[in-house]
PDB file of C-alpha atoms and ligand atoms in Angstrom:
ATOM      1  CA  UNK I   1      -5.592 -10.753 -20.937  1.00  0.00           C
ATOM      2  CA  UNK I   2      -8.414  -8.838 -19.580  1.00  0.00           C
ATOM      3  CA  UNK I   3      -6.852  -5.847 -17.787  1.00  0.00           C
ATOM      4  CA  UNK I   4      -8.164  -2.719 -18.891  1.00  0.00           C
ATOM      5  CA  UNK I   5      -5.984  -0.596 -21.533  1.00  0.00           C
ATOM      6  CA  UNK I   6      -3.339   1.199 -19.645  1.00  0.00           C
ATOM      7  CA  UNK I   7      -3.087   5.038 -20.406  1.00  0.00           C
ATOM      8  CA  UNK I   8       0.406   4.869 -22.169  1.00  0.00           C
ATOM      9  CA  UNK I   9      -0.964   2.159 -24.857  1.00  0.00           C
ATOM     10  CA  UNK I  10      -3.742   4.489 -25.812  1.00  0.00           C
ATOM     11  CA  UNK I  11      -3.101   5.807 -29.310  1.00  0.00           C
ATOM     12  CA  UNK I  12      -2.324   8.946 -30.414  1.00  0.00           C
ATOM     13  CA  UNK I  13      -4.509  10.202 -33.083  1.00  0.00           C
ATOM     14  CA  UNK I  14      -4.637  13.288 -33.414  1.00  0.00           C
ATOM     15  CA  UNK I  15      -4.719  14.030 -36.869  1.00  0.00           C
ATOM     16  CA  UNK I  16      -6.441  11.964 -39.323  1.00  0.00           C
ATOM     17  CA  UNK I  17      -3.112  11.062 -40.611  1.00  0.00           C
ATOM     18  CA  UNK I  18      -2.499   9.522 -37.615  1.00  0.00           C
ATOM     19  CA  UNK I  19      -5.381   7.440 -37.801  1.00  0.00           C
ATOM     20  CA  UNK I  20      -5.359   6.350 -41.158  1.00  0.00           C
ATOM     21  CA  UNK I  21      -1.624   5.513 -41.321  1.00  0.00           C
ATOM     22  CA  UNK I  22      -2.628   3.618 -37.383  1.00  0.00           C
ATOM     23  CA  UNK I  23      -5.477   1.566 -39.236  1.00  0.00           C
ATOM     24  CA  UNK I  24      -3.523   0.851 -42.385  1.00  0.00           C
ATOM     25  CA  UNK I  25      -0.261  -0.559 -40.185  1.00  0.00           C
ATOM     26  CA  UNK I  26      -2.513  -2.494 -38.292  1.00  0.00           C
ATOM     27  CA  UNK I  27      -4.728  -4.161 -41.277  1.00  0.00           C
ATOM     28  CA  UNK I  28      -1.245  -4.779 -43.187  1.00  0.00           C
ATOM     29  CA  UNK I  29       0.097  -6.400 -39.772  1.00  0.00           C
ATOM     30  CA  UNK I  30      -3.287  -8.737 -40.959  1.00  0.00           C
ATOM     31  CA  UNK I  31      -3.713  -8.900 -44.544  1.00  0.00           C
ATOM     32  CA  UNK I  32      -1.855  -9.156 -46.434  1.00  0.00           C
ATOM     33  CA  UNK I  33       0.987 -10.085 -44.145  1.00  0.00           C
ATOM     34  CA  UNK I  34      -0.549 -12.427 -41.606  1.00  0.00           C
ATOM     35  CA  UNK I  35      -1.318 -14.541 -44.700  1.00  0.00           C
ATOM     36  CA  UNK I  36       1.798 -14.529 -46.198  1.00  0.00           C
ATOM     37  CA  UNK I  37       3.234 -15.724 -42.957  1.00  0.00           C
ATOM     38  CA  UNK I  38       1.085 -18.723 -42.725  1.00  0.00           C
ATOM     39  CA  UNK I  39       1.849 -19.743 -46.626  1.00  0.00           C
ATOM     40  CA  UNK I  40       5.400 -19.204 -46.109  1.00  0.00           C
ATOM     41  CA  UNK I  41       5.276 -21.586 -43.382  1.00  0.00           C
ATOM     42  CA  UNK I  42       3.271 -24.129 -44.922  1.00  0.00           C
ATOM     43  CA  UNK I  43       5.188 -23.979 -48.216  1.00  0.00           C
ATOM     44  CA  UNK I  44       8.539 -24.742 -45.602  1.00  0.00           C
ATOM     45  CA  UNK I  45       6.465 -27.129 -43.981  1.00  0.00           C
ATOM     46  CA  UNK I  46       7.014 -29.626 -47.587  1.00  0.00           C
ATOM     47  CA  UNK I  47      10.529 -30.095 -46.305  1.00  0.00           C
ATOM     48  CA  UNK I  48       8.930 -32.329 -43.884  1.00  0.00           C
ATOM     49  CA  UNK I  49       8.289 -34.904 -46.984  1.00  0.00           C
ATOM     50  CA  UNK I  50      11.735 -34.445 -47.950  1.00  0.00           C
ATOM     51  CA  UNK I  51      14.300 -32.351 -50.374  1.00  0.00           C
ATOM     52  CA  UNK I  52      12.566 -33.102 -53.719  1.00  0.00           C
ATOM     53  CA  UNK I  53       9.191 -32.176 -52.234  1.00  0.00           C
ATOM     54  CA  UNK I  54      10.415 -28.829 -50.817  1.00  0.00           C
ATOM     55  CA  UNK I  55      12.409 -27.625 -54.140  1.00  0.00           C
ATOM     56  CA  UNK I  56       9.360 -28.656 -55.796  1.00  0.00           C
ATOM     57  CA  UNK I  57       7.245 -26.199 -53.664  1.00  0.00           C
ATOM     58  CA  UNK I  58       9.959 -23.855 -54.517  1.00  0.00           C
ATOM     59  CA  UNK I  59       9.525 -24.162 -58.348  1.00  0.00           C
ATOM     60  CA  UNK I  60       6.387 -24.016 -58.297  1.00  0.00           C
ATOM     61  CA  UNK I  61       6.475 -20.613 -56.556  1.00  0.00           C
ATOM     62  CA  UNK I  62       9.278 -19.197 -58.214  1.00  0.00           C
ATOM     63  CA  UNK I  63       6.855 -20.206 -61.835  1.00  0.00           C
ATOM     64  CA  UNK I  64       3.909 -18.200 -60.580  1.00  0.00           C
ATOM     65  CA  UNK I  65       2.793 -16.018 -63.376  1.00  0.00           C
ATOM     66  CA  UNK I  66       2.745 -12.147 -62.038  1.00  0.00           C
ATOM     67  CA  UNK I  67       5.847 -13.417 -58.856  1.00  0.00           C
ATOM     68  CA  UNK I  68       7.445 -10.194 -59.181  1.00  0.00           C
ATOM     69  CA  UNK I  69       4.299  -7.860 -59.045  1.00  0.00           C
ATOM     70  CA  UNK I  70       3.298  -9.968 -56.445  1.00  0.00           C
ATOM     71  CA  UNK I  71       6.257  -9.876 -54.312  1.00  0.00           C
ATOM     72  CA  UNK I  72       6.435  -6.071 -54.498  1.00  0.00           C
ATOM     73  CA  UNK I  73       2.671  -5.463 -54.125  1.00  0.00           C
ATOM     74  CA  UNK I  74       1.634  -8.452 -51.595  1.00  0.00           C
ATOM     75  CA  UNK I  75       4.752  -8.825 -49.277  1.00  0.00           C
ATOM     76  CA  UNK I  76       7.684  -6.031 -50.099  1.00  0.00           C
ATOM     77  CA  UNK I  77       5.619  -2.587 -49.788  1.00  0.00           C
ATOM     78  CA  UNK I  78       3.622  -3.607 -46.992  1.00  0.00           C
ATOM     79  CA  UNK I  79       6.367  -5.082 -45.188  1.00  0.00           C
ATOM     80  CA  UNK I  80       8.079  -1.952 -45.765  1.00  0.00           C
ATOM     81  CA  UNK I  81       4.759   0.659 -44.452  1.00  0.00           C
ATOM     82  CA  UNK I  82       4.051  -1.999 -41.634  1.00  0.00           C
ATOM     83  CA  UNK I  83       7.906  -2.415 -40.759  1.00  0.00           C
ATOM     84  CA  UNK I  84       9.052   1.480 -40.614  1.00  0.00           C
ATOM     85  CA  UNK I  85       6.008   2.306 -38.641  1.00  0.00           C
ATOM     86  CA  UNK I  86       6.227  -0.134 -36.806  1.00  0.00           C
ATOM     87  CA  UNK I  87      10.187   0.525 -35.511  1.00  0.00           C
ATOM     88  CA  UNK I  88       8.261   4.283 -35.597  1.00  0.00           C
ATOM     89  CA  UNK I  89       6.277   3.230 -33.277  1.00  0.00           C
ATOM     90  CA  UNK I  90       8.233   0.481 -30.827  1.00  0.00           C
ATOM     91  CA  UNK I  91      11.195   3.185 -30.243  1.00  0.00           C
ATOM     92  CA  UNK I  92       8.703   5.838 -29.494  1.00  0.00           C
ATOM     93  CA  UNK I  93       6.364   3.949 -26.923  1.00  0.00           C
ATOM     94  CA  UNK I  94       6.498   4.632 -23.098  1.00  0.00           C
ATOM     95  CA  UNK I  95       7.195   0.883 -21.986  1.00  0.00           C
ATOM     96  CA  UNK I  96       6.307   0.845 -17.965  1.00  0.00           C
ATOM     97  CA  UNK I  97       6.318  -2.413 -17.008  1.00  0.00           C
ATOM     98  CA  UNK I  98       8.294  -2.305 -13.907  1.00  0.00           C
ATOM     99  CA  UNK I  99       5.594  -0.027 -13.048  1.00  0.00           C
ATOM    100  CA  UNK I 100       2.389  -1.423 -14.237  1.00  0.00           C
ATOM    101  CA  UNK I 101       3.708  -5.476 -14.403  1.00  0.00           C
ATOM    102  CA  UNK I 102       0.612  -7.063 -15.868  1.00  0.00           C
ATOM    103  CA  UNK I 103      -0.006  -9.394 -18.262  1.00  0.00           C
ATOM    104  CA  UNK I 104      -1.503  -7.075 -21.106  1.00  0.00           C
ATOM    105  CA  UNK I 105       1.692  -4.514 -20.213  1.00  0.00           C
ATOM    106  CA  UNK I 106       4.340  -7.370 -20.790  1.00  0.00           C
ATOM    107  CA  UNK I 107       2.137  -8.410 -23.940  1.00  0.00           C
ATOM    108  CA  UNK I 108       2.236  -4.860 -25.261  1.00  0.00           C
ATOM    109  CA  UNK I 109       6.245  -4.452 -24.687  1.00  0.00           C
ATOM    110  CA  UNK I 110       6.690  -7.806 -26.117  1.00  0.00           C
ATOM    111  CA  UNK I 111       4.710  -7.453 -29.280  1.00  0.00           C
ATOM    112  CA  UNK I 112       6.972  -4.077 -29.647  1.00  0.00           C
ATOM    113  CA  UNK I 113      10.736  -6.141 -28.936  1.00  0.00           C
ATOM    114  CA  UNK I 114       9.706  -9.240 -31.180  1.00  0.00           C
ATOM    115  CA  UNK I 115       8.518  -6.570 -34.054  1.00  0.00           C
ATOM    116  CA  UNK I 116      12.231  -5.145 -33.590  1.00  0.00           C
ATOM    117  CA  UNK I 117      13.589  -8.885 -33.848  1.00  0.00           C
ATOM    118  CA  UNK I 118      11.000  -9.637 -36.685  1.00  0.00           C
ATOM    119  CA  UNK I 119      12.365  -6.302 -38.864  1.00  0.00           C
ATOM    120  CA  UNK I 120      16.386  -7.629 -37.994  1.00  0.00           C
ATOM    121  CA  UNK I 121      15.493 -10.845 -39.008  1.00  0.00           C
ATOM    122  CA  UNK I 122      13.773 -10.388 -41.721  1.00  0.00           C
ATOM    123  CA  UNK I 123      16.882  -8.144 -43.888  1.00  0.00           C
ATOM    124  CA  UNK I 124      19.099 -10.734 -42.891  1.00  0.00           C
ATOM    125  CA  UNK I 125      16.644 -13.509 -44.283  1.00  0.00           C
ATOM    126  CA  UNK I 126      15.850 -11.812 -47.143  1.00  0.00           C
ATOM    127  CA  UNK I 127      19.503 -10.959 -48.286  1.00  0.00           C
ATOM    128  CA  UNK I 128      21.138 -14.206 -47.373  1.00  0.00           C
ATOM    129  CA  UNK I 129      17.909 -16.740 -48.528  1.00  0.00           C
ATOM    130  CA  UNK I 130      16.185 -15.032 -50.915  1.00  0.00           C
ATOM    131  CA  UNK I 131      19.058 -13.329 -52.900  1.00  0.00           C
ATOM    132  CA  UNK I 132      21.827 -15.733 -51.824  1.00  0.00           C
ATOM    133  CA  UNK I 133      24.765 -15.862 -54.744  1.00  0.00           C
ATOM    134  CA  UNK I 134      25.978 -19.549 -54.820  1.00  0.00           C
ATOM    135  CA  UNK I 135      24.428 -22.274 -56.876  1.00  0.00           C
ATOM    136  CA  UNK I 136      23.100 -24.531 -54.233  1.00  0.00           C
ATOM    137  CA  UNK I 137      18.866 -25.076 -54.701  1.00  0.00           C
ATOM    138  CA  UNK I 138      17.207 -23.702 -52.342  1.00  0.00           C
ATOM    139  CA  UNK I 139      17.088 -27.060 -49.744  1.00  0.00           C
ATOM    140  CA  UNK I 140      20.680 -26.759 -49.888  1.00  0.00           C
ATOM    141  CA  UNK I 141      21.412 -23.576 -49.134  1.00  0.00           C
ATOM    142  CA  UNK I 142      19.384 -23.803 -45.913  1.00  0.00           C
ATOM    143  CA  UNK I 143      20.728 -27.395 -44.451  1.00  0.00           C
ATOM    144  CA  UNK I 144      23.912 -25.478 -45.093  1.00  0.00           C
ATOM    145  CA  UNK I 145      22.946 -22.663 -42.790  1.00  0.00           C
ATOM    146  CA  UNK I 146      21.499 -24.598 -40.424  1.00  0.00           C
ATOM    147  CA  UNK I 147      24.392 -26.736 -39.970  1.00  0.00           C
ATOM    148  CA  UNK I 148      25.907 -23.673 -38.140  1.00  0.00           C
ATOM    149  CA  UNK I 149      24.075 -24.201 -34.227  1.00  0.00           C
ATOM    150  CA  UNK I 150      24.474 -20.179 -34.073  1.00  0.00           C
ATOM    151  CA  UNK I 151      22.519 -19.742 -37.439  1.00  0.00           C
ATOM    152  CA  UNK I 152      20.033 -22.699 -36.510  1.00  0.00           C
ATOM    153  CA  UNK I 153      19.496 -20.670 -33.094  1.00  0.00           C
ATOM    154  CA  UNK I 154      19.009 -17.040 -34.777  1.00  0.00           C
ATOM    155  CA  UNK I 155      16.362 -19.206 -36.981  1.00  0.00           C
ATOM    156  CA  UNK I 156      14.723 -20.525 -33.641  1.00  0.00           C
ATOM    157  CA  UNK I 157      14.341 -17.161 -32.100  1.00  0.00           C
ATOM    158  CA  UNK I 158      13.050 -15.427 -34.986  1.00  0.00           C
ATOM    159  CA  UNK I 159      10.759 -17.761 -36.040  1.00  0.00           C
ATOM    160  CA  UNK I 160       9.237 -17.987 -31.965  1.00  0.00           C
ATOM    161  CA  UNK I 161       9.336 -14.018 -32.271  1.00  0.00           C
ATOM    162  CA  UNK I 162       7.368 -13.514 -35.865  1.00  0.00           C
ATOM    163  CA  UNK I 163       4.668 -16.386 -34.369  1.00  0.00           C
ATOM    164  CA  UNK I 164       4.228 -14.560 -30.840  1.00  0.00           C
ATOM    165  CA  UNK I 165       3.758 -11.148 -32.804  1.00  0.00           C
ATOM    166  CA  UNK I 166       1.595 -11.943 -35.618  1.00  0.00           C
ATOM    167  CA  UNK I 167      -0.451 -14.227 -32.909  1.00  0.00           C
ATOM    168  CA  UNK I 168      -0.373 -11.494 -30.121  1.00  0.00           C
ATOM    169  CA  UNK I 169      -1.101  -8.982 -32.887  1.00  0.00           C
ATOM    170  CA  UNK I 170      -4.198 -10.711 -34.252  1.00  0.00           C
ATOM    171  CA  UNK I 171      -5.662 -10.667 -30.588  1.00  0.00           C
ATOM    172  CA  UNK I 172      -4.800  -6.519 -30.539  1.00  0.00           C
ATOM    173  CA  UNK I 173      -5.965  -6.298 -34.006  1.00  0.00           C
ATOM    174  CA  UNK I 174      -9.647  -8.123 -33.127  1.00  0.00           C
ATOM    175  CA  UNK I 175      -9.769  -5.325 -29.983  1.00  0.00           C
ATOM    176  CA  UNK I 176      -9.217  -2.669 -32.364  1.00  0.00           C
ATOM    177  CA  UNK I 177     -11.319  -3.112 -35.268  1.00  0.00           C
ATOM    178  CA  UNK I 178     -14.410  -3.972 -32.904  1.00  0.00           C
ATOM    179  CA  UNK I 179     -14.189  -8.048 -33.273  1.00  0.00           C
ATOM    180  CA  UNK I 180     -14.339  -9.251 -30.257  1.00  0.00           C
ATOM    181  CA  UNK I 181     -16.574  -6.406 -27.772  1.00  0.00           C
ATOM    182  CA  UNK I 182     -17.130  -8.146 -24.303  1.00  0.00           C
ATOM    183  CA  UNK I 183     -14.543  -8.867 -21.230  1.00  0.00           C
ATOM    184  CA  UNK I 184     -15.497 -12.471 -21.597  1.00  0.00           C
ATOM    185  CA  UNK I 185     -15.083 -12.938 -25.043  1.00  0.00           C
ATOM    186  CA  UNK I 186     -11.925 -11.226 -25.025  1.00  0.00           C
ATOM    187  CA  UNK I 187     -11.100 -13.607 -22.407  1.00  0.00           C
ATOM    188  CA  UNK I 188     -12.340 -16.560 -24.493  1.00  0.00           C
ATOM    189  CA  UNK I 189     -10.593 -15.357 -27.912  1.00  0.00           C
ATOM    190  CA  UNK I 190      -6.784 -14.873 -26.028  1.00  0.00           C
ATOM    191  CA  UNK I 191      -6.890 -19.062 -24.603  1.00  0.00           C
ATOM    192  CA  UNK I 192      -7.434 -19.302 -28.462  1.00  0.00           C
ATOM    193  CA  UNK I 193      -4.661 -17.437 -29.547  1.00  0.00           C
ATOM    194  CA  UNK I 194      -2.289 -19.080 -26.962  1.00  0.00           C
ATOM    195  CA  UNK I 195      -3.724 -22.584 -28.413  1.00  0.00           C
ATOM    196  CA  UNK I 196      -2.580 -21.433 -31.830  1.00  0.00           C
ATOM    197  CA  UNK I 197       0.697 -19.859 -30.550  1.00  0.00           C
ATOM    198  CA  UNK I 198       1.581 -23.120 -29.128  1.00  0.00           C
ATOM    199  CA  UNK I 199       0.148 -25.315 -32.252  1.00  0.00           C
ATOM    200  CA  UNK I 200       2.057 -23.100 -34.534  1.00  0.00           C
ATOM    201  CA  UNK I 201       5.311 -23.131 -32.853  1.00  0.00           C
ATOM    202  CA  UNK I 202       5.128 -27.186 -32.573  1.00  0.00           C
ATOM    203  CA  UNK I 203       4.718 -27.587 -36.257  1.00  0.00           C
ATOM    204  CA  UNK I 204       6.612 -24.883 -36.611  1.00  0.00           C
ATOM    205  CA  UNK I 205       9.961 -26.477 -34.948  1.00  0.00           C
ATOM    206  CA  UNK I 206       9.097 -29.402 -36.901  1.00  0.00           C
ATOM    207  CA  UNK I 207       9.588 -27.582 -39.888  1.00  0.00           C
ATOM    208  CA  UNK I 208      13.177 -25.857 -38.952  1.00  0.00           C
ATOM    209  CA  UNK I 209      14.118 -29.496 -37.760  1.00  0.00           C
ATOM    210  CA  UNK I 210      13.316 -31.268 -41.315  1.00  0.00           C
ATOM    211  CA  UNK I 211      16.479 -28.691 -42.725  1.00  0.00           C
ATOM    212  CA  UNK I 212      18.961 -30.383 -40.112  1.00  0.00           C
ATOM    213  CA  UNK I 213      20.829 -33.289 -40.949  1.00  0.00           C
TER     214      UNK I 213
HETATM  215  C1  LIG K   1       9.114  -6.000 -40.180  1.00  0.00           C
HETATM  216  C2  LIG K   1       9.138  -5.779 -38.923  1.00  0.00           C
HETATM  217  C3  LIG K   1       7.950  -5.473 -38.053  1.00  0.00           C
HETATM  218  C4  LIG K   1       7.898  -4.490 -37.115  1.00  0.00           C
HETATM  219  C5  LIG K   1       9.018  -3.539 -36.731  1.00  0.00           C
HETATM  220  C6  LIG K   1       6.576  -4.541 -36.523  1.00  0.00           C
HETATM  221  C7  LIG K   1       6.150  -3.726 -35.485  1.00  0.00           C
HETATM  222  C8  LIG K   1       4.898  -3.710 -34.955  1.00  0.00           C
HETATM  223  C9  LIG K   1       4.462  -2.889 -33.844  1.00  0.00           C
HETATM  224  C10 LIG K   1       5.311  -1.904 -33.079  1.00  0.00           C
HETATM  225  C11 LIG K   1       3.166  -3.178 -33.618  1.00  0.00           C
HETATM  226  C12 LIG K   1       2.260  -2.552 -32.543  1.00  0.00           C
HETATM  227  C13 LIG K   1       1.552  -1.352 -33.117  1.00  0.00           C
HETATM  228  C14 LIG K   1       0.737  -0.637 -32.080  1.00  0.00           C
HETATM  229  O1  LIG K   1      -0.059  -1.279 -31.372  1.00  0.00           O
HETATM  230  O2  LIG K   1       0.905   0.585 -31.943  1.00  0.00           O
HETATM  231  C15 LIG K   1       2.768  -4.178 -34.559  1.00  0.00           C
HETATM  232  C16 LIG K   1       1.518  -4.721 -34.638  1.00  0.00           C
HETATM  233  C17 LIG K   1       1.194  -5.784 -35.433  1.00  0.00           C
HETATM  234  N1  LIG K   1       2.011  -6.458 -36.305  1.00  0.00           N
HETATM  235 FE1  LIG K   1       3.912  -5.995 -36.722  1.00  0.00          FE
HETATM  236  N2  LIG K   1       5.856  -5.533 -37.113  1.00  0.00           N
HETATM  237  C18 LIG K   1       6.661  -6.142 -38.054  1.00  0.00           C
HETATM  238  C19 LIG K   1       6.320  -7.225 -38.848  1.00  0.00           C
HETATM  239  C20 LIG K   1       5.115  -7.886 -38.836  1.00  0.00           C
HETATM  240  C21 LIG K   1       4.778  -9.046 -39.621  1.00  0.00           C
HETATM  241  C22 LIG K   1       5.724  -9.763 -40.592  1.00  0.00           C
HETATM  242  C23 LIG K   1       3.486  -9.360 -39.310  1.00  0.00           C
HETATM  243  C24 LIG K   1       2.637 -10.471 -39.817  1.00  0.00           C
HETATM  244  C25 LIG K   1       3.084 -11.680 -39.982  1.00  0.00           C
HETATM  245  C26 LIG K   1       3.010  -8.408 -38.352  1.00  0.00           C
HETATM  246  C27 LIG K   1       1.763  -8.411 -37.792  1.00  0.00           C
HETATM  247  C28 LIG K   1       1.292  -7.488 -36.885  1.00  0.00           C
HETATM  248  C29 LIG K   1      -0.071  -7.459 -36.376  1.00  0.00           C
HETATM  249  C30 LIG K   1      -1.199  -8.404 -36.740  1.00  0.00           C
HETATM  250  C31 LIG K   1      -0.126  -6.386 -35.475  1.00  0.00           C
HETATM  251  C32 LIG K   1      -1.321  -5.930 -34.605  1.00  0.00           C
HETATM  252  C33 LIG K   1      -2.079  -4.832 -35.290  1.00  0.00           C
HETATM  253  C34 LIG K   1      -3.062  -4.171 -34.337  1.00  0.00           C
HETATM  254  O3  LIG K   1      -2.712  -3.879 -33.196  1.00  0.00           O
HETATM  255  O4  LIG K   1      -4.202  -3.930 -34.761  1.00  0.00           O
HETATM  256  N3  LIG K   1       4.030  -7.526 -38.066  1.00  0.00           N
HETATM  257  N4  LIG K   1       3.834  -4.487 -35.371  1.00  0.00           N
END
């Protein structure tokens, strides 16, 4: 991960509007998304104690005080700036990697295809999950979809694709704001991030697994 920056992943900032609305997609991408990401997947993670302890997590989010203000606020609007801009951006970037094949090249093309997956995924999460019509709780309605192997699989993939690009996208994210300066460190932060990709996508299997019966 320690080739230099090639010339076609150098932003464009020309304006300061560029800048700003660069800085603000990529702090969003961190907090407050990043976070959100990690609590929705340690919420999930209850179902590995079983259906009462998951719809429990689920009441107990669904009887936050200020939910809707923080739904909108926290996860909807900057899911919506980081998500446009983001499609924005991934449609409009040179990809060259039959070109220029290293591993920084593929990392930047793939961080732009699993955003694309991540922005799919997430409308048909949100409107199937989150605003889903029958009666079922919320345990049920899941083991139901997942009892469909096609459903299970979209799950699989998306869930792979949102860890790889928040997880590649905190390593960009430390380059850009300055966090981590030297070759070596650089070096030494990315086996971290692969550590956590892995460690993440373990537990995080775990968790799709505890929904199938
Ligand atoms: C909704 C669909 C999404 C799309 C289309 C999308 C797209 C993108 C794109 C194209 C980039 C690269 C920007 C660039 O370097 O020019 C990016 C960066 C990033 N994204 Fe996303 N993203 C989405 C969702 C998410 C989510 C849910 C998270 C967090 C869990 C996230 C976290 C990040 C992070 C941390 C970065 C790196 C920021 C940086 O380079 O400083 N993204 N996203």
């Amino acid at each position: 991960m320690a080739e230099p920056v090639l010339a076609t992943q150098a932003t464009n900032t020309n304006t300061y509007w560029d800048f700003a609305s660069r800085k603000l997609h990529s702090l969003l991408g961190v907090i407050p998304l990043g976070f959100f990401l990690a609590e929705h997947l340690i919420a999930n993670a209850t179902a590995m104690k079983g259906e009462a302890a998951f719809n429990e997590t689920v009441n107990f989010i669904q009887g936050l005080p200020l939910l809707l203000f923080l739904e909108i606020f926290f996860i909807a609007l900057p899911l919506l700036f980081h998500g446009i801009y983001g499609v924005i951006f991934a449609v409009q970037s040179k990809n060259n990697v039959k070109l220029y094949p290293t591993l920084r090249n593929w990392m930047f093309y793939f961080q732009r295809i699993t955003g694309l997956l991540t922005a799919a995924f997430v409308i048909y999460h949100v409107y199937t999950i989150r605003f889903g019509t029958d009666d079922l709780s919320m345990y049920e309605r899941i083991t139901t979809a997942f009892s469909d192997p096609i459903i299970l699989g979209i799950y699989i993939v998306a869930l792979l694709s949102a860890l790889f690009h928040f997880i590649n996208g905190l390593w960009n994210f430390a380059l850009n704001w300055g966090l981590v300066i030297g070759l070596n460190s650089q070096k030494y932060f990315s086996y971290v991030m692969i550590a956590l990709f892995f460690v993440s996508a373990y537990f995080g299997l775990q968790m799709a697994f505890a929904f199938v019966h």
